[in-house]
mmCIF file of N, CA and C in Angstrom:
data_model
loop_
_atom_site.group_PDB
_atom_site.id
_atom_site.type_symbol
_atom_site.label_atom_id
_atom_site.label_comp_id
_atom_site.label_asym_id
_atom_site.label_seq_id
_atom_site.Cartn_x
_atom_site.Cartn_y
_atom_site.Cartn_z
ATOM 1 N N TRP D 15 127.741 126.682 -7.556
ATOM 2 C CA TRP D 15 128.733 127.642 -7.162
ATOM 3 C C TRP D 15 129.908 126.794 -6.642
ATOM 4 N N MET D 16 131.085 127.227 -6.952
ATOM 5 C CA MET D 16 132.273 126.569 -6.490
ATOM 6 C C MET D 16 133.316 127.659 -6.225
ATOM 7 N N VAL D 17 133.994 127.738 -5.067
ATOM 8 C CA VAL D 17 134.977 128.614 -4.739
ATOM 9 C C VAL D 17 136.324 127.926 -4.340
ATOM 10 N N PRO D 18 137.319 127.764 -5.260
ATOM 11 C CA PRO D 18 138.541 127.184 -4.870
ATOM 12 C C PRO D 18 139.537 128.230 -4.218
ATOM 13 N N ALA D 19 140.443 127.817 -3.294
ATOM 14 C CA ALA D 19 141.318 128.701 -2.708
ATOM 15 C C ALA D 19 142.642 127.977 -2.340
ATOM 16 N N VAL D 20 143.788 128.703 -2.306
ATOM 17 C CA VAL D 20 145.009 127.990 -1.809
ATOM 18 C C VAL D 20 145.676 129.158 -0.993
ATOM 19 N N ARG D 21 146.271 128.678 0.161
ATOM 20 C CA ARG D 21 146.927 129.583 1.043
ATOM 21 C C ARG D 21 148.267 128.951 1.218
ATOM 22 N N VAL D 22 149.405 129.738 1.185
ATOM 23 C CA VAL D 22 150.811 129.266 1.439
ATOM 24 C C VAL D 22 151.468 130.031 2.558
ATOM 25 N N GLU D 23 151.941 129.289 3.426
ATOM 26 C CA GLU D 23 152.633 129.908 4.615
ATOM 27 C C GLU D 23 154.115 129.323 4.613
ATOM 28 N N ASN D 24 155.073 130.333 4.725
ATOM 29 C CA ASN D 24 156.437 129.900 4.734
ATOM 30 C C ASN D 24 157.143 130.522 5.943
ATOM 31 N N SER D 25 157.652 129.696 6.774
ATOM 32 C CA SER D 25 158.368 130.226 7.966
ATOM 33 C C SER D 25 159.764 129.809 7.843
ATOM 34 N N GLN D 26 160.714 130.790 8.239
ATOM 35 C CA GLN D 26 162.132 130.505 8.286
ATOM 36 C C GLN D 26 162.735 131.088 9.413
ATOM 37 N N VAL D 27 163.477 130.254 10.207
ATOM 38 C CA VAL D 27 164.199 130.745 11.300
ATOM 39 C C VAL D 27 165.580 130.209 11.370
ATOM 40 N N GLN D 28 166.477 131.239 11.888
ATOM 41 C CA GLN D 28 167.852 130.764 12.090
ATOM 42 C C GLN D 28 168.395 131.245 13.431
ATOM 43 N N PRO D 29 168.285 130.176 14.414
ATOM 44 C CA PRO D 29 168.760 130.513 15.752
ATOM 45 C C PRO D 29 170.188 131.045 15.773
ATOM 46 N N THR D 30 170.579 131.871 16.741
ATOM 47 C CA THR D 30 172.055 132.133 16.893
ATOM 48 C C THR D 30 172.916 131.017 17.027
ATOM 49 N N GLY D 31 173.889 130.831 16.101
ATOM 50 C CA GLY D 31 174.836 129.715 16.180
ATOM 51 C C GLY D 31 174.181 128.465 15.812
ATOM 52 N N GLY D 32 173.114 128.353 15.154
ATOM 53 C CA GLY D 32 172.380 127.204 14.723
ATOM 54 C C GLY D 32 172.069 127.034 13.275
ATOM 55 N N ALA D 33 171.720 125.920 12.742
ATOM 56 C CA ALA D 33 171.202 125.841 11.286
ATOM 57 C C ALA D 33 169.881 126.509 11.086
ATOM 58 N N SER D 34 169.657 126.841 9.910
ATOM 59 C CA SER D 34 168.413 127.488 9.584
ATOM 60 C C SER D 34 167.251 126.349 9.519
ATOM 61 N N ILE D 35 165.962 126.698 9.829
ATOM 62 C CA ILE D 35 164.932 125.842 9.864
ATOM 63 C C ILE D 35 163.848 126.391 9.073
ATOM 64 N N HIS D 36 163.261 125.574 8.198
ATOM 65 C CA HIS D 36 162.182 126.054 7.258
ATOM 66 C C HIS D 36 160.973 125.143 7.561
ATOM 67 N N ASP D 37 159.750 125.849 7.321
ATOM 68 C CA ASP D 37 158.508 125.105 7.441
ATOM 69 C C ASP D 37 157.567 125.755 6.438
ATOM 70 N N LEU D 38 157.194 124.951 5.429
ATOM 71 C CA LEU D 38 156.290 125.326 4.321
ATOM 72 C C LEU D 38 154.920 124.703 4.458
ATOM 73 N N ARG D 39 153.895 125.509 4.604
ATOM 74 C CA ARG D 39 152.506 124.871 4.825
ATOM 75 C C ARG D 39 151.664 125.279 3.572
ATOM 76 N N VAL D 40 151.095 124.410 2.838
ATOM 77 C CA VAL D 40 150.106 124.709 1.716
ATOM 78 C C VAL D 40 148.744 124.160 2.127
ATOM 79 N N ILE D 41 147.816 125.128 2.051
ATOM 80 C CA ILE D 41 146.376 124.833 2.623
ATOM 81 C C ILE D 41 145.429 124.987 1.474
ATOM 82 N N PRO D 42 145.236 123.996 0.566
ATOM 83 C CA PRO D 42 144.212 124.052 -0.413
ATOM 84 C C PRO D 42 142.789 123.777 0.081
ATOM 85 N N GLY D 43 141.876 124.462 -0.495
ATOM 86 C CA GLY D 43 140.421 124.325 -0.009
ATOM 87 C C GLY D 43 139.508 124.563 -1.150
ATOM 88 N N ILE D 44 138.283 124.112 -0.968
ATOM 89 C CA ILE D 44 137.211 124.309 -2.044
ATOM 90 C C ILE D 44 135.885 124.369 -1.160
ATOM 91 N N ALA D 45 135.081 125.233 -1.552
ATOM 92 C CA ALA D 45 133.691 125.410 -1.021
ATOM 93 C C ALA D 45 132.637 125.255 -2.106
ATOM 94 N N PHE D 46 131.615 124.496 -1.862
ATOM 95 C CA PHE D 46 130.528 124.354 -2.885
ATOM 96 C C PHE D 46 129.161 124.887 -2.252
ATOM 97 N N LEU D 47 128.492 125.653 -2.916
ATOM 98 C CA LEU D 47 127.106 125.975 -2.519
ATOM 99 C C LEU D 47 126.187 125.025 -3.252
ATOM 100 N N ILE D 48 125.768 123.976 -2.683
ATOM 101 C CA ILE D 48 124.992 122.895 -3.139
ATOM 102 C C ILE D 48 123.515 123.443 -3.569
ATOM 103 N N ARG D 49 122.942 124.099 -2.620
ATOM 104 C CA ARG D 49 121.619 124.704 -2.859
ATOM 105 C C ARG D 49 121.712 126.049 -2.130
ATOM 106 N N PRO D 50 120.690 126.879 -2.342
ATOM 107 C CA PRO D 50 120.676 128.083 -1.523
ATOM 108 C C PRO D 50 120.672 127.761 0.025
ATOM 109 N N ASN D 51 121.651 128.328 0.661
ATOM 110 C CA ASN D 51 121.786 128.094 2.150
ATOM 111 C C ASN D 51 122.407 126.855 2.651
ATOM 112 N N LEU D 52 122.941 126.052 1.611
ATOM 113 C CA LEU D 52 123.639 124.858 1.971
ATOM 114 C C LEU D 52 125.094 124.783 1.413
ATOM 115 N N LYS D 53 125.991 124.789 2.280
ATOM 116 C CA LYS D 53 127.479 124.855 1.812
ATOM 117 C C LYS D 53 128.172 123.635 2.286
ATOM 118 N N VAL D 54 129.019 123.059 1.495
ATOM 119 C CA VAL D 54 129.887 122.032 1.779
ATOM 120 C C VAL D 54 131.360 122.502 1.488
ATOM 121 N N SER D 55 132.268 122.238 2.368
ATOM 122 C CA SER D 55 133.708 122.687 2.079
ATOM 123 C C SER D 55 134.659 121.565 2.424
ATOM 124 N N LEU D 56 135.784 121.577 1.803
ATOM 125 C CA LEU D 56 136.765 120.582 2.053
ATOM 126 C C LEU D 56 138.126 121.241 1.960
ATOM 127 N N ILE D 57 138.898 121.138 3.125
ATOM 128 C CA ILE D 57 140.158 121.805 3.271
ATOM 129 C C ILE D 57 141.297 120.815 3.688
ATOM 130 N N GLY D 58 142.427 120.981 3.104
ATOM 131 C CA GLY D 58 143.500 120.146 3.433
ATOM 132 C C GLY D 58 144.699 120.898 3.900
ATOM 133 N N LEU D 59 145.614 120.195 4.587
ATOM 134 C CA LEU D 59 146.880 120.935 5.099
ATOM 135 C C LEU D 59 148.063 119.995 4.775
ATOM 136 N N ILE D 60 148.973 120.464 3.878
ATOM 137 C CA ILE D 60 150.152 119.794 3.581
ATOM 138 C C ILE D 60 151.333 120.608 4.034
ATOM 139 N N GLU D 61 152.165 119.871 4.783
ATOM 140 C CA GLU D 61 153.474 120.508 5.336
ATOM 141 C C GLU D 61 154.724 119.909 5.042
ATOM 142 N N GLN D 62 155.752 120.767 4.895
ATOM 143 C CA GLN D 62 157.081 120.317 4.568
ATOM 144 C C GLN D 62 157.898 121.001 5.566
ATOM 145 N N ALA D 63 158.624 120.379 6.464
ATOM 146 C CA ALA D 63 159.526 120.833 7.403
ATOM 147 C C ALA D 63 160.984 120.517 7.142
ATOM 148 N N ASN D 64 161.897 121.310 7.295
ATOM 149 C CA ASN D 64 163.398 121.117 7.018
ATOM 150 C C ASN D 64 164.138 121.511 8.146
ATOM 151 N N GLY D 65 164.687 120.612 8.949
ATOM 152 C CA GLY D 65 165.440 120.867 10.210
ATOM 153 C C GLY D 65 164.629 120.955 11.415
ATOM 154 N N ALA D 66 165.351 120.991 12.511
ATOM 155 C CA ALA D 66 164.747 121.145 13.810
ATOM 156 C C ALA D 66 165.774 121.661 14.796
ATOM 157 N N PRO D 67 165.411 122.377 15.807
ATOM 158 C CA PRO D 67 166.383 122.876 16.774
ATOM 159 C C PRO D 67 166.933 121.719 17.522
ATOM 160 N N SER D 68 168.201 121.896 17.740
ATOM 161 C CA SER D 68 168.898 120.727 18.534
ATOM 162 C C SER D 68 168.880 121.126 20.003
ATOM 163 N N GLY D 69 168.522 120.190 20.774
ATOM 164 C CA GLY D 69 168.656 120.317 22.285
ATOM 165 C C GLY D 69 167.511 121.200 22.774
ATOM 166 N N GLY D 70 167.642 121.728 23.968
ATOM 167 C CA GLY D 70 166.653 122.676 24.507
ATOM 168 C C GLY D 70 165.213 122.112 24.741
ATOM 169 N N GLY D 71 165.105 120.826 24.804
ATOM 170 C CA GLY D 71 163.782 120.182 25.025
ATOM 171 C C GLY D 71 162.813 120.177 23.973
ATOM 172 N N TRP D 72 163.399 120.382 22.612
ATOM 173 C CA TRP D 72 162.379 120.429 21.475
ATOM 174 C C TRP D 72 162.163 118.868 21.171
ATOM 175 N N GLY D 73 160.938 118.611 20.779
ATOM 176 C CA GLY D 73 160.534 117.130 20.460
ATOM 177 C C GLY D 73 159.214 117.251 19.925
ATOM 178 N N SER D 74 158.735 116.028 19.603
ATOM 179 C CA SER D 74 157.273 115.973 19.095
ATOM 180 C C SER D 74 156.416 115.916 20.282
ATOM 181 N N ALA D 75 155.099 116.347 20.048
ATOM 182 C CA ALA D 75 154.212 116.241 21.009
ATOM 183 C C ALA D 75 153.206 115.053 20.966
ATOM 184 N N GLY D 76 153.931 113.951 20.873
ATOM 185 C CA GLY D 76 153.166 112.640 20.824
ATOM 186 C C GLY D 76 153.074 112.104 19.531
ATOM 187 N N GLY D 77 153.646 112.811 18.358
ATOM 188 C CA GLY D 77 153.454 112.365 17.012
ATOM 189 C C GLY D 77 154.798 111.923 16.472
ATOM 190 N N PHE D 78 154.980 111.798 15.228
ATOM 191 C CA PHE D 78 156.126 111.279 14.538
ATOM 192 C C PHE D 78 156.702 112.308 13.591
ATOM 193 N N ALA D 79 156.164 113.537 13.507
ATOM 194 C CA ALA D 79 156.409 114.417 12.467
ATOM 195 C C ALA D 79 157.685 115.279 12.677
ATOM 196 N N THR D 80 158.313 115.260 13.875
ATOM 197 C CA THR D 80 159.477 116.132 14.297
ATOM 198 C C THR D 80 160.676 115.579 13.492
ATOM 199 N N PRO D 81 161.227 116.408 12.566
ATOM 200 C CA PRO D 81 162.411 115.996 11.807
ATOM 201 C C PRO D 81 163.716 116.194 12.678
ATOM 202 N N ALA D 82 164.655 115.314 12.507
ATOM 203 C CA ALA D 82 165.886 115.461 13.181
ATOM 204 C C ALA D 82 166.645 116.643 12.491
ATOM 205 N N PRO D 83 167.533 117.223 13.216
ATOM 206 C CA PRO D 83 168.333 118.415 12.571
ATOM 207 C C PRO D 83 169.071 117.934 11.316
ATOM 208 N N GLY D 84 168.889 118.677 10.240
ATOM 209 C CA GLY D 84 169.432 118.331 8.994
ATOM 210 C C GLY D 84 168.522 117.584 8.044
ATOM 211 N N THR D 85 167.414 117.083 8.545
ATOM 212 C CA THR D 85 166.537 116.286 7.707
ATOM 213 C C THR D 85 165.330 117.011 7.298
ATOM 214 N N SER D 86 164.554 116.368 6.443
ATOM 215 C CA SER D 86 163.335 116.968 5.776
ATOM 216 C C SER D 86 162.202 116.014 5.894
ATOM 217 N N THR D 87 160.985 116.436 6.146
ATOM 218 C CA THR D 87 159.822 115.555 6.160
ATOM 219 C C THR D 87 158.713 116.180 5.445
ATOM 220 N N LYS D 88 157.897 115.517 4.710
ATOM 221 C CA LYS D 88 156.648 116.041 4.101
ATOM 222 C C LYS D 88 155.569 115.047 4.608
ATOM 223 N N GLU D 89 154.325 115.810 4.770
ATOM 224 C CA GLU D 89 153.170 114.945 5.181
ATOM 225 C C GLU D 89 151.977 115.793 5.040
ATOM 226 N N ILE D 90 150.854 114.995 4.921
ATOM 227 C CA ILE D 90 149.453 115.547 4.896
ATOM 228 C C ILE D 90 149.022 115.616 6.308
ATOM 229 N N GLU D 91 148.960 116.875 6.824
ATOM 230 C CA GLU D 91 148.622 117.057 8.265
ATOM 231 C C GLU D 91 147.176 116.653 8.546
ATOM 232 N N SER D 92 146.247 117.164 7.735
ATOM 233 C CA SER D 92 144.751 116.934 7.914
ATOM 234 C C SER D 92 143.862 117.165 6.638
ATOM 235 N N ILE D 93 142.852 116.472 6.631
ATOM 236 C CA ILE D 93 141.788 116.802 5.661
ATOM 237 C C ILE D 93 140.483 116.999 6.325
ATOM 238 N N VAL D 94 139.856 118.036 6.178
ATOM 239 C CA VAL D 94 138.650 118.384 6.999
ATOM 240 C C VAL D 94 137.493 118.791 5.990
ATOM 241 N N GLY D 95 136.383 118.215 6.204
ATOM 242 C CA GLY D 95 135.208 118.368 5.449
ATOM 243 C C GLY D 95 134.177 118.999 6.306
ATOM 244 N N SER D 96 133.405 119.983 5.923
ATOM 245 C CA SER D 96 132.341 120.528 6.769
ATOM 246 C C SER D 96 131.040 120.882 5.972
ATOM 247 N N PHE D 97 129.896 120.840 6.594
ATOM 248 C CA PHE D 97 128.668 121.135 6.147
ATOM 249 C C PHE D 97 128.054 122.291 6.853
ATOM 250 N N ALA D 98 127.499 123.316 6.213
ATOM 251 C CA ALA D 98 126.937 124.432 6.890
ATOM 252 C C ALA D 98 125.506 124.790 6.200
ATOM 253 N N PHE D 99 124.636 125.269 7.060
ATOM 254 C CA PHE D 99 123.422 125.804 6.523
ATOM 255 C C PHE D 99 122.944 126.956 7.195
ATOM 256 N N ALA D 100 122.098 127.701 6.669
ATOM 257 C CA ALA D 100 121.665 128.991 7.147
ATOM 258 C C ALA D 100 120.077 128.994 7.047
ATOM 259 N N PHE D 101 119.372 129.727 7.990
ATOM 260 C CA PHE D 101 117.929 129.798 7.848
ATOM 261 C C PHE D 101 117.529 131.092 7.165
#
């Protein structure tokens, strides 16, 4: 058994007097039922951000993904694998 899925999230904000900011997140995933009661899943997170608020204390939280105003960045945020079983 195999169950593929894709989720898309699109956020768009335009602060008063500022440039618009876009954030697109694509979350592909797949789950396999290897044997009865044994499931393996793999999920990824791909993000594209365009713009960032200027001033006001906005900045990255220790990472390098915060784009400068007027720029765009694409990155693979995470890849997560999991194993589950039931009795």
